[in-house]
Coordinates of N, CA and C in Angstrom, one line a residue:
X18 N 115.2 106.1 70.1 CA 115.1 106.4 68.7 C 116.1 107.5 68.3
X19 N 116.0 108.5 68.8 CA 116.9 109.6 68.5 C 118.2 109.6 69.0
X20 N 118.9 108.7 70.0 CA 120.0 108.5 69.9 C 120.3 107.3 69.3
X21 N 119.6 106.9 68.8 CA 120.3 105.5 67.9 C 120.1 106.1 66.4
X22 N 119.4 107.1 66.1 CA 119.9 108.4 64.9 C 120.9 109.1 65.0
X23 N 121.5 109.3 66.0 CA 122.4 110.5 66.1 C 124.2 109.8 65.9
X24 N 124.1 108.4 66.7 CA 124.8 107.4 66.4 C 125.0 107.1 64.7
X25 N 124.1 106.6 64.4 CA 124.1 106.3 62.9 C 124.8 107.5 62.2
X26 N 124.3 108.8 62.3 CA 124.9 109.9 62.0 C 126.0 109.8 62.3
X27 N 126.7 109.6 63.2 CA 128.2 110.3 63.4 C 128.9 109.4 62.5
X28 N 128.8 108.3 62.0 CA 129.6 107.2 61.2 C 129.9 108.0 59.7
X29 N 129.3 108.2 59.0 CA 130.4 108.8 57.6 C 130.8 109.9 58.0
X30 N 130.1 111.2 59.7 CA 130.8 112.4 59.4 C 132.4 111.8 60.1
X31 N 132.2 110.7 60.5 CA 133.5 110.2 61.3 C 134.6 109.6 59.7
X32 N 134.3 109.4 59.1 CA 135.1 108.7 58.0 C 135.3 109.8 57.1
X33 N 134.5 110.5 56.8 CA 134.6 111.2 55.9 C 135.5 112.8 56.0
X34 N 135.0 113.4 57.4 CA 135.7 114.7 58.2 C 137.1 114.3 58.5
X35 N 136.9 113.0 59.3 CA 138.2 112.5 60.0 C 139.1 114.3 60.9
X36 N 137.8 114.2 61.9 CA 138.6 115.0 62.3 C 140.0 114.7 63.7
X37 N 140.6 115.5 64.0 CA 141.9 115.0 65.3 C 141.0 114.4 66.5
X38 N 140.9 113.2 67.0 CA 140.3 112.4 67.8 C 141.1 113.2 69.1
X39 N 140.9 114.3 70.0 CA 141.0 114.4 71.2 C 140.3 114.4 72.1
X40 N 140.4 114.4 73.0 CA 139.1 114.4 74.6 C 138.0 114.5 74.3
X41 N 138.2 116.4 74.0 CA 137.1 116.4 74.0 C 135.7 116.3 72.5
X42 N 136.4 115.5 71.4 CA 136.0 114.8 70.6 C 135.0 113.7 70.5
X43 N 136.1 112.8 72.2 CA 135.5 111.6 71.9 C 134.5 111.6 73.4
X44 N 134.5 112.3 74.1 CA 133.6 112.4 75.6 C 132.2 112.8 74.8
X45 N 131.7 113.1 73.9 CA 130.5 113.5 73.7 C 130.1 111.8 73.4
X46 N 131.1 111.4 72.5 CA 130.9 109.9 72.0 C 130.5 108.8 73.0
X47 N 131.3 109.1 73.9 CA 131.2 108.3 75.5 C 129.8 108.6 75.9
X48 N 129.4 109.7 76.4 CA 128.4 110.1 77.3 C 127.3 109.1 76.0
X49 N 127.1 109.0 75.0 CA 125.9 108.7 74.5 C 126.3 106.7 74.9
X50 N 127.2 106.7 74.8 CA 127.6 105.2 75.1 C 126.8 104.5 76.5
X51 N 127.4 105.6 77.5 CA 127.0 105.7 78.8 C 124.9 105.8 78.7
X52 N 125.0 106.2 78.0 CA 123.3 106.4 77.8 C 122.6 104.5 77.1
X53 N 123.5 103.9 76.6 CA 123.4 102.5 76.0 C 123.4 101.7 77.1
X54 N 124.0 101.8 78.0 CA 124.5 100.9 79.2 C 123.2 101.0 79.8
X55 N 123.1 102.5 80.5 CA 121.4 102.5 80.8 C 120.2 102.0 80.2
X56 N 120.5 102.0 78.4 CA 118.6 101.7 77.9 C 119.0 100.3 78.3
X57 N 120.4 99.6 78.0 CA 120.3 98.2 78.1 C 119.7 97.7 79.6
X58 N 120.4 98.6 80.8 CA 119.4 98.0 82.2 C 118.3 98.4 82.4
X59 N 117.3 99.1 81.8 CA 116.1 99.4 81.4 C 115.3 98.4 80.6
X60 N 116.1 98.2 79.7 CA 115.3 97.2 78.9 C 115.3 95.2 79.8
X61 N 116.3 95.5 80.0 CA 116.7 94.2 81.2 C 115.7 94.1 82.1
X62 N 115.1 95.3 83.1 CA 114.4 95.6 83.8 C 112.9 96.2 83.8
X63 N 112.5 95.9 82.4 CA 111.1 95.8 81.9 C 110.1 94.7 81.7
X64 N 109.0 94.8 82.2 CA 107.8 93.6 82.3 C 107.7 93.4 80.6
X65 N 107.3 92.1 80.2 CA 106.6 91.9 79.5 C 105.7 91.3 79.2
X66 N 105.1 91.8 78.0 CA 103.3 90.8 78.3 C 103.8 89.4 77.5
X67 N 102.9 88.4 78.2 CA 103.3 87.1 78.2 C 101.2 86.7 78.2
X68 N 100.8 86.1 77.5 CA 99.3 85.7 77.3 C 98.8 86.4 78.2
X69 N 98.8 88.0 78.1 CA 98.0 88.7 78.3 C 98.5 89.1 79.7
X70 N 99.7 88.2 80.5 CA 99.9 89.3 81.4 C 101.3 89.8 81.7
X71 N 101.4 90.4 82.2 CA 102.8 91.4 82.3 C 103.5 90.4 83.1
X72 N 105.0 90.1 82.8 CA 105.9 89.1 83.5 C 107.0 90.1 84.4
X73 N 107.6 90.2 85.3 CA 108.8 90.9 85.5 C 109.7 89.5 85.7
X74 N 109.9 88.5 85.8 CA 110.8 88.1 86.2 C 112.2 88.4 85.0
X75 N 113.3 87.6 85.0 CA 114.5 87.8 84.4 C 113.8 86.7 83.2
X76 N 113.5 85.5 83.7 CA 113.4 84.7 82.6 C 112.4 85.0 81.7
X77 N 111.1 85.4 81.9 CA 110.7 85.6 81.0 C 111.3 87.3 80.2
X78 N 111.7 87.8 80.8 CA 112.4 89.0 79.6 C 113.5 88.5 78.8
X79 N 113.9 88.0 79.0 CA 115.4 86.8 78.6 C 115.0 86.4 77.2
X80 N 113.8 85.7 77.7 CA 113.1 84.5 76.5 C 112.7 85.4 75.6
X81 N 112.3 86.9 76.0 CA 111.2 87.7 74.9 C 112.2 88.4 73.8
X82 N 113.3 87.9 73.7 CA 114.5 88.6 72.7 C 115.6 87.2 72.2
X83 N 115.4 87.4 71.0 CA 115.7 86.2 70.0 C 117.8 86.6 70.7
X84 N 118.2 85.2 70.5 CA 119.7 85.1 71.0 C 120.4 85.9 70.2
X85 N 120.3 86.0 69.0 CA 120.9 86.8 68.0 C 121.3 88.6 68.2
X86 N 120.0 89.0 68.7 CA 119.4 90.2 69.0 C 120.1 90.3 70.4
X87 N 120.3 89.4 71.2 CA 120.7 89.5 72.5 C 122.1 90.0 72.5
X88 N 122.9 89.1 72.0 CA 124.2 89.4 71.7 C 124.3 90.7 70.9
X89 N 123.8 91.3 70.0 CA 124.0 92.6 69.4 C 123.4 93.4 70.9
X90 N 122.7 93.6 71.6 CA 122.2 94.2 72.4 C 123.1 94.7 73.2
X91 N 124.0 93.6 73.2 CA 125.3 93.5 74.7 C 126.5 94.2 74.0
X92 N 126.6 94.2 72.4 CA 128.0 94.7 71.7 C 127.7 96.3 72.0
X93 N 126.7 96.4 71.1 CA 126.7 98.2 70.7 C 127.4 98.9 71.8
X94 N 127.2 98.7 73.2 CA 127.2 100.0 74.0 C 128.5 100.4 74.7
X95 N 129.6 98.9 74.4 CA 130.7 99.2 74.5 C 131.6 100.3 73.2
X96 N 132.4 101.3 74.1 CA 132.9 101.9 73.1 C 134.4 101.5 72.5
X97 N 134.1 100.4 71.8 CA 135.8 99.6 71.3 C 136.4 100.5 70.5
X98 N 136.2 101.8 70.0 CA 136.4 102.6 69.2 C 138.0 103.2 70.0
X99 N 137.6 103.5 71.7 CA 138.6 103.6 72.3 C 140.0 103.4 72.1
X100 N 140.0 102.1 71.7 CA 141.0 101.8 71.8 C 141.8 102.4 70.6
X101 N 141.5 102.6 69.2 CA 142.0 104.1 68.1 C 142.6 104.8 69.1
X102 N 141.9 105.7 69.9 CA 142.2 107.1 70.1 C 143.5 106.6 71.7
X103 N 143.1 105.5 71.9 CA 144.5 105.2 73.2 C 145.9 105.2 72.7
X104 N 145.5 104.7 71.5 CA 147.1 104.4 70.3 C 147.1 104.8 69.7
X105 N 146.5 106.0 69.4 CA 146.4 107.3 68.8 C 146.5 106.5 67.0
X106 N 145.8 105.9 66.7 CA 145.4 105.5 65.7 C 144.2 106.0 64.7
X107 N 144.1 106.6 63.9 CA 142.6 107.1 63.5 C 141.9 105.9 62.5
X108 N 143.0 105.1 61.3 CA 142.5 103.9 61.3 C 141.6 103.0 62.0
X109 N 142.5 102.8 63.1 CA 141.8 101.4 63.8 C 140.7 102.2 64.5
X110 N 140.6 103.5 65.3 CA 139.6 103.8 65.4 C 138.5 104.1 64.0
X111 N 138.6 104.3 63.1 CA 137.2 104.6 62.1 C 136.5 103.1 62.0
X112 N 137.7 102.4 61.7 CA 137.4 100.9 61.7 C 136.8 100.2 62.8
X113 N 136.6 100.7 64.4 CA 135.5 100.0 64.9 C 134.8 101.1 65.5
X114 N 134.6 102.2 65.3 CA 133.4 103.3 65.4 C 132.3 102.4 64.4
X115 N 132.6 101.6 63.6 CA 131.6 101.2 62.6 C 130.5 99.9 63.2
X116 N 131.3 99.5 64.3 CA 130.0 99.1 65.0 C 129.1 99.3 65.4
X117 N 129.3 100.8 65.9 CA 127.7 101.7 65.9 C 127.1 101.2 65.1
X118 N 127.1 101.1 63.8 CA 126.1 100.9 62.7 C 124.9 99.7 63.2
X119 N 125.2 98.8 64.2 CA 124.9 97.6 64.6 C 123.5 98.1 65.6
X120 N 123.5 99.7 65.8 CA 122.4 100.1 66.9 C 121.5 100.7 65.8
X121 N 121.5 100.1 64.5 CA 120.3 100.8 63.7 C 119.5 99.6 64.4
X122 N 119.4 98.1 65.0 CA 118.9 97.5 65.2 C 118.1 97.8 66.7
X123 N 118.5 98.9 67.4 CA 117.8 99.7 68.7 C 116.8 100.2 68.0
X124 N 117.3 101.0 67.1 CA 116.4 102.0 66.4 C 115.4 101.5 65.6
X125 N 115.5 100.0 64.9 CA 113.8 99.7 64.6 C 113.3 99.4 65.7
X126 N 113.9 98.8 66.9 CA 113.0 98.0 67.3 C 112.5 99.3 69.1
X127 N 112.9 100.5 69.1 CA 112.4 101.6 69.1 C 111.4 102.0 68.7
X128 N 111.1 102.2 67.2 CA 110.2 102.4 66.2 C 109.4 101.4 66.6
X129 N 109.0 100.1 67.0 CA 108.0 99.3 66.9 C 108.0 99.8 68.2
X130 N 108.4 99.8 69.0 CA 107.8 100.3 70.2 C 106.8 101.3 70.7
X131 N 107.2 102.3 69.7 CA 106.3 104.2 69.6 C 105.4 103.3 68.9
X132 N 105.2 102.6 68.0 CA 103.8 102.3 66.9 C 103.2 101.3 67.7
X133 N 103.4 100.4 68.3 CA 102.9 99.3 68.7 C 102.5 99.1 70.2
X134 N 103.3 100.1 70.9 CA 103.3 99.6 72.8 C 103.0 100.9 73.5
X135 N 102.9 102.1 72.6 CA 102.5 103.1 73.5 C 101.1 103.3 73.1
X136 N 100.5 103.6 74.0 CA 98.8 103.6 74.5 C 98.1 104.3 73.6
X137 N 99.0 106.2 73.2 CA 98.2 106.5 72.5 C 99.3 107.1 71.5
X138 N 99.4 106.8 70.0 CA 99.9 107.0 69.1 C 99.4 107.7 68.3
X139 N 99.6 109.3 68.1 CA 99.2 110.3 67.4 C 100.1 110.7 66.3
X140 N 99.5 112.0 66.6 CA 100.7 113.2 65.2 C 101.8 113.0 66.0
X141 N 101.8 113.4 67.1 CA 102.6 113.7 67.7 C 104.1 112.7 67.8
X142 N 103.6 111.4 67.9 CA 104.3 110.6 67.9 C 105.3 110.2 66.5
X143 N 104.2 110.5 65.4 CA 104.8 110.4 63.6 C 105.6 111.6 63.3
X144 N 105.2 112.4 63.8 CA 106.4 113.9 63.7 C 107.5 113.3 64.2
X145 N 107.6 113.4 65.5 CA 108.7 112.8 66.2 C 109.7 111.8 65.2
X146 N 109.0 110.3 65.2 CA 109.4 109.8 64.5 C 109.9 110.1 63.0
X147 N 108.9 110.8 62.1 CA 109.8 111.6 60.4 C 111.0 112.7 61.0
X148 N 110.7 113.4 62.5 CA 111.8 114.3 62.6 C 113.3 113.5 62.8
X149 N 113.3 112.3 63.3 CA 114.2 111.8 63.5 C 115.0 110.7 62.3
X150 N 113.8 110.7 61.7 CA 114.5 109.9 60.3 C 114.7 111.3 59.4
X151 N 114.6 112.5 59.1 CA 114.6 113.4 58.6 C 116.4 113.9 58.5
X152 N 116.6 113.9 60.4 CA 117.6 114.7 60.5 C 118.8 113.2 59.7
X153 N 118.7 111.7 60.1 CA 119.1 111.2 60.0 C 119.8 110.9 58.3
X154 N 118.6 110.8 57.7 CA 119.4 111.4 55.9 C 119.7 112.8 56.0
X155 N 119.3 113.9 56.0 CA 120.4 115.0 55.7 C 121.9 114.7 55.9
X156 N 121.9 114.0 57.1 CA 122.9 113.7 57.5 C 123.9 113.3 56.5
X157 N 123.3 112.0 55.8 CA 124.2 111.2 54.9 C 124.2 112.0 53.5
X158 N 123.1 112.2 53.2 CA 123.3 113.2 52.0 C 124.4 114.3 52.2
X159 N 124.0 115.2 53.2 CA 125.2 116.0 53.6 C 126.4 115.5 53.5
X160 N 126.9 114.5 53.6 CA 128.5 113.8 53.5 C 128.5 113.2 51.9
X161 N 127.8 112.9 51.8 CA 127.8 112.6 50.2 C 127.8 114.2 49.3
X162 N 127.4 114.8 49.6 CA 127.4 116.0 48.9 C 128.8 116.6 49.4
X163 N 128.9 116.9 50.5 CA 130.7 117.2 50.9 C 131.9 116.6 50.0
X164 N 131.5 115.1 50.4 CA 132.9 114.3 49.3 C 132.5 115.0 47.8
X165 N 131.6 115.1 47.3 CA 131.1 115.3 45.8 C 132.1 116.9 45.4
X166 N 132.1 117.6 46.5 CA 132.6 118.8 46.3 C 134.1 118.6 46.7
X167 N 134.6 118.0 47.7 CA 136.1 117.8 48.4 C 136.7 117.1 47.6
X168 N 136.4 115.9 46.9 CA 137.3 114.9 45.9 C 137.3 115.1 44.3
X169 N 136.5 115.9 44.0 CA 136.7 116.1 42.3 C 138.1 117.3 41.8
X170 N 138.8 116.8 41.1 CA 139.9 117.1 40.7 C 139.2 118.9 40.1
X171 N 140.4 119.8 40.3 CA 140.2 121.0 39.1 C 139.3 122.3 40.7
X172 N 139.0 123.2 40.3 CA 138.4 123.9 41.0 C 136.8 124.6 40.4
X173 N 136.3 123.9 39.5 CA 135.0 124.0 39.1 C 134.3 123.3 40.0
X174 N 134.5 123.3 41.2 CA 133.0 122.6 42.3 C 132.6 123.6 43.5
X175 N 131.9 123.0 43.7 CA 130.9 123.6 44.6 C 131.7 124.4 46.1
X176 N 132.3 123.4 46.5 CA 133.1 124.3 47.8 C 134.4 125.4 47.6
X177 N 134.8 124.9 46.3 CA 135.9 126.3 45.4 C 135.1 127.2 45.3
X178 N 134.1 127.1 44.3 CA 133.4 128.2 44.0 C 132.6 129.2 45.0
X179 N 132.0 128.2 45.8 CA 131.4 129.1 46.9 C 132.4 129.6 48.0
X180 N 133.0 129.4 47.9 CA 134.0 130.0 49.2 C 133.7 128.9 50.3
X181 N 133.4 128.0 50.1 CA 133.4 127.5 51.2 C 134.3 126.6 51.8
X182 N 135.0 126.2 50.9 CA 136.2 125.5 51.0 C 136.9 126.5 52.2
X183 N 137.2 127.0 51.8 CA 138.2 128.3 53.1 C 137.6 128.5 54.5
X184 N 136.4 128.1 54.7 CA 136.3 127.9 56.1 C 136.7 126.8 56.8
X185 N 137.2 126.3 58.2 CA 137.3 124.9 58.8 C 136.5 123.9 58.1
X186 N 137.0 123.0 59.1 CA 136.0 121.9 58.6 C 134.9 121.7 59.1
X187 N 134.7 121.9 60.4 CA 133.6 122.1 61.1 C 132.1 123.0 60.5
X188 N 133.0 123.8 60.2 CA 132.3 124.9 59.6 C 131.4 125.0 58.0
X189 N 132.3 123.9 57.4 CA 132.1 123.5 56.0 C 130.9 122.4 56.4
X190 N 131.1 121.6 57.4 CA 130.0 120.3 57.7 C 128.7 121.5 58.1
X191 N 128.8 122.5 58.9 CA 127.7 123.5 59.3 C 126.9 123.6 57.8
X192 N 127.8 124.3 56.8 CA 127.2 124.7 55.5 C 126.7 123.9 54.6
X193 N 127.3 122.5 54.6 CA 126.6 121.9 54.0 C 125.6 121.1 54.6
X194 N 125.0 121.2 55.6 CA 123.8 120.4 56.2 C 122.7 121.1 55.9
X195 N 123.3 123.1 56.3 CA 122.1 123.9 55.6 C 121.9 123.6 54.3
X196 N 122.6 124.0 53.7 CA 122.7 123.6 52.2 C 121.4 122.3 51.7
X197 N 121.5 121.1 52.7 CA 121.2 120.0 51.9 C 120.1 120.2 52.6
X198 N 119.8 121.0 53.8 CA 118.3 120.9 54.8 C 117.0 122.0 53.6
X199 N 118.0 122.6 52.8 CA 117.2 123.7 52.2 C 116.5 123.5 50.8
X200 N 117.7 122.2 50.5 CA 117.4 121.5 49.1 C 115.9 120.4 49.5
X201 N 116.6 119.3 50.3 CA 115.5 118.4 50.3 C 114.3 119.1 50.8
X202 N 113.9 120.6 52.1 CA 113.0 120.8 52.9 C 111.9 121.5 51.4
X203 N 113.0 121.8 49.8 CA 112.3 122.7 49.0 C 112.0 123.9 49.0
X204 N 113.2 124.0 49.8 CA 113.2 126.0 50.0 C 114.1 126.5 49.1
X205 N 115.6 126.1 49.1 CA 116.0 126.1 48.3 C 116.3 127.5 47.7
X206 N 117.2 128.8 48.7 CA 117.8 129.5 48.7 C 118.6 130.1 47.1
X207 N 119.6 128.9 46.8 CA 120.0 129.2 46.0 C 121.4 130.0 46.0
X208 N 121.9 130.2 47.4 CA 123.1 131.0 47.6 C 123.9 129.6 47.9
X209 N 123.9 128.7 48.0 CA 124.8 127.1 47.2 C 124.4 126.5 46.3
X210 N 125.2 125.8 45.5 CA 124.4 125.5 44.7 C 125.6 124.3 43.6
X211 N 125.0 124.0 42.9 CA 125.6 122.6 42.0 C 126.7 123.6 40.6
X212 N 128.1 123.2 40.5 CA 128.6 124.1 39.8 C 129.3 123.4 38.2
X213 N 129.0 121.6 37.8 CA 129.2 120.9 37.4 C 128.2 119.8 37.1
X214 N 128.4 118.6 36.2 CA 127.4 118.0 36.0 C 127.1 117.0 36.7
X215 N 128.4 116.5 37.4 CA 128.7 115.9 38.3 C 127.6 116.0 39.7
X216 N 127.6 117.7 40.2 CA 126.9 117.9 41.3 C 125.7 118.1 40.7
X217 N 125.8 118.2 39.8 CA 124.1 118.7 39.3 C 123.4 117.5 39.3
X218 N 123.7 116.2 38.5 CA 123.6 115.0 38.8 C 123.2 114.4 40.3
X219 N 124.0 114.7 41.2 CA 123.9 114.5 42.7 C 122.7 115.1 43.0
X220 N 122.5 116.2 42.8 CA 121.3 117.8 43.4 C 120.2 116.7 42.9
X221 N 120.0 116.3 41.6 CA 118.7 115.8 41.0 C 118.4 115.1 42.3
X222 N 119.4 113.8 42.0 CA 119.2 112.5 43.1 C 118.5 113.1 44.3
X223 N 119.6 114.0 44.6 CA 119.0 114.4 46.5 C 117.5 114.9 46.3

């Protein structure tokens, strides 16, 4: 569940930051890839219940996943994104990083897993679960509120005005996640803030 959020996450800060695709950029990207290949021989390598009793063979785990679902199972965890950063292309890489988007389909079927197949389903489990859908919109909100401030013509916005424009970009993605964790969590500081009607518009929505 939480890496099939963090995945989902990296897709607009990948479009939107576009930052220089080097090593060690894209090895964090890998390692989680490398983590896909595992849930997939995990999940390959799991009993299922079958009229009440637990099956290990291949065929019945085979049969317990619609064809459709199969084939997405087997795309996600290659990283064809690679091939961008080999031909030093940022295009063709943004263009199939977007496959990730295809492991939101991990991530329900994750989610029915924590609600439905584990024994004992508490707080504990629904925290987990809202913390991971939580971090998961900041996320997009955060990039939506970034472009809102990066693309409006004039210097009446929010990253002019706050100074925040002037730090990296890294750094600007740091401030605006607090920013948007402070707005939606209702704390709401008030040392960022909407400088137009445009963002003010946006602040409501978020």
């Amino acid at each position: 569940l939480l890496m099939s959020c963090i995945s989902l996450m990296e897709l607009p800060f990948e479009w939107l930051f576009n930052f220089p695709k080097t090593k060690a950029y894209v090895l964090p990207a890998l390692a989680i890839d490398v983590f896909y290949f595992a849930d997939l021989y995990v999940f390959y390598h799991t009993g299922v219940l079958v009229s009440g009793i637990v099956r290990t063979d291949k065929g019945s785990i085979m049969k317990s996943l619609k064809k459709w679902k199969k084939a997405i199972y087997w795309i996600v965890p290659w990283p064809f994104y690679i091939i961008g950063f080999l031909i030093h292309d940022d295009y063709v890489y943004n263009a199939l990083v977007m496959i990730k988007f295809l492991r939101i389909f991990r991530l329900i079927d994750a989610h029915h897993e924590i609600r439905n197949k584990i024994i004992i389903y508490g707080a504990a489990s629904t925290m987990y679960i809202l913390l991971c859908y939580l971090l998961l919109i900041i996320q997009y909100l955060a990039c939506i509120w970034w472009s809102v401030g990066n693309y409006q013509k004039g210097n009446n916005t929010w990253l002019i005005q706050s100074g925040v424009s002037e730090y990296s970009k890294i750094s600007q993605f740091f401030r605006t996640y607090y920013h948007i964790t402070t707005t939606i969590t209702t704390i709401g500081y008030g040392d960022l803030h909407p400088y137009n009607i445009t963002e003010m518009i946006v602040i409501i929505f978020i």
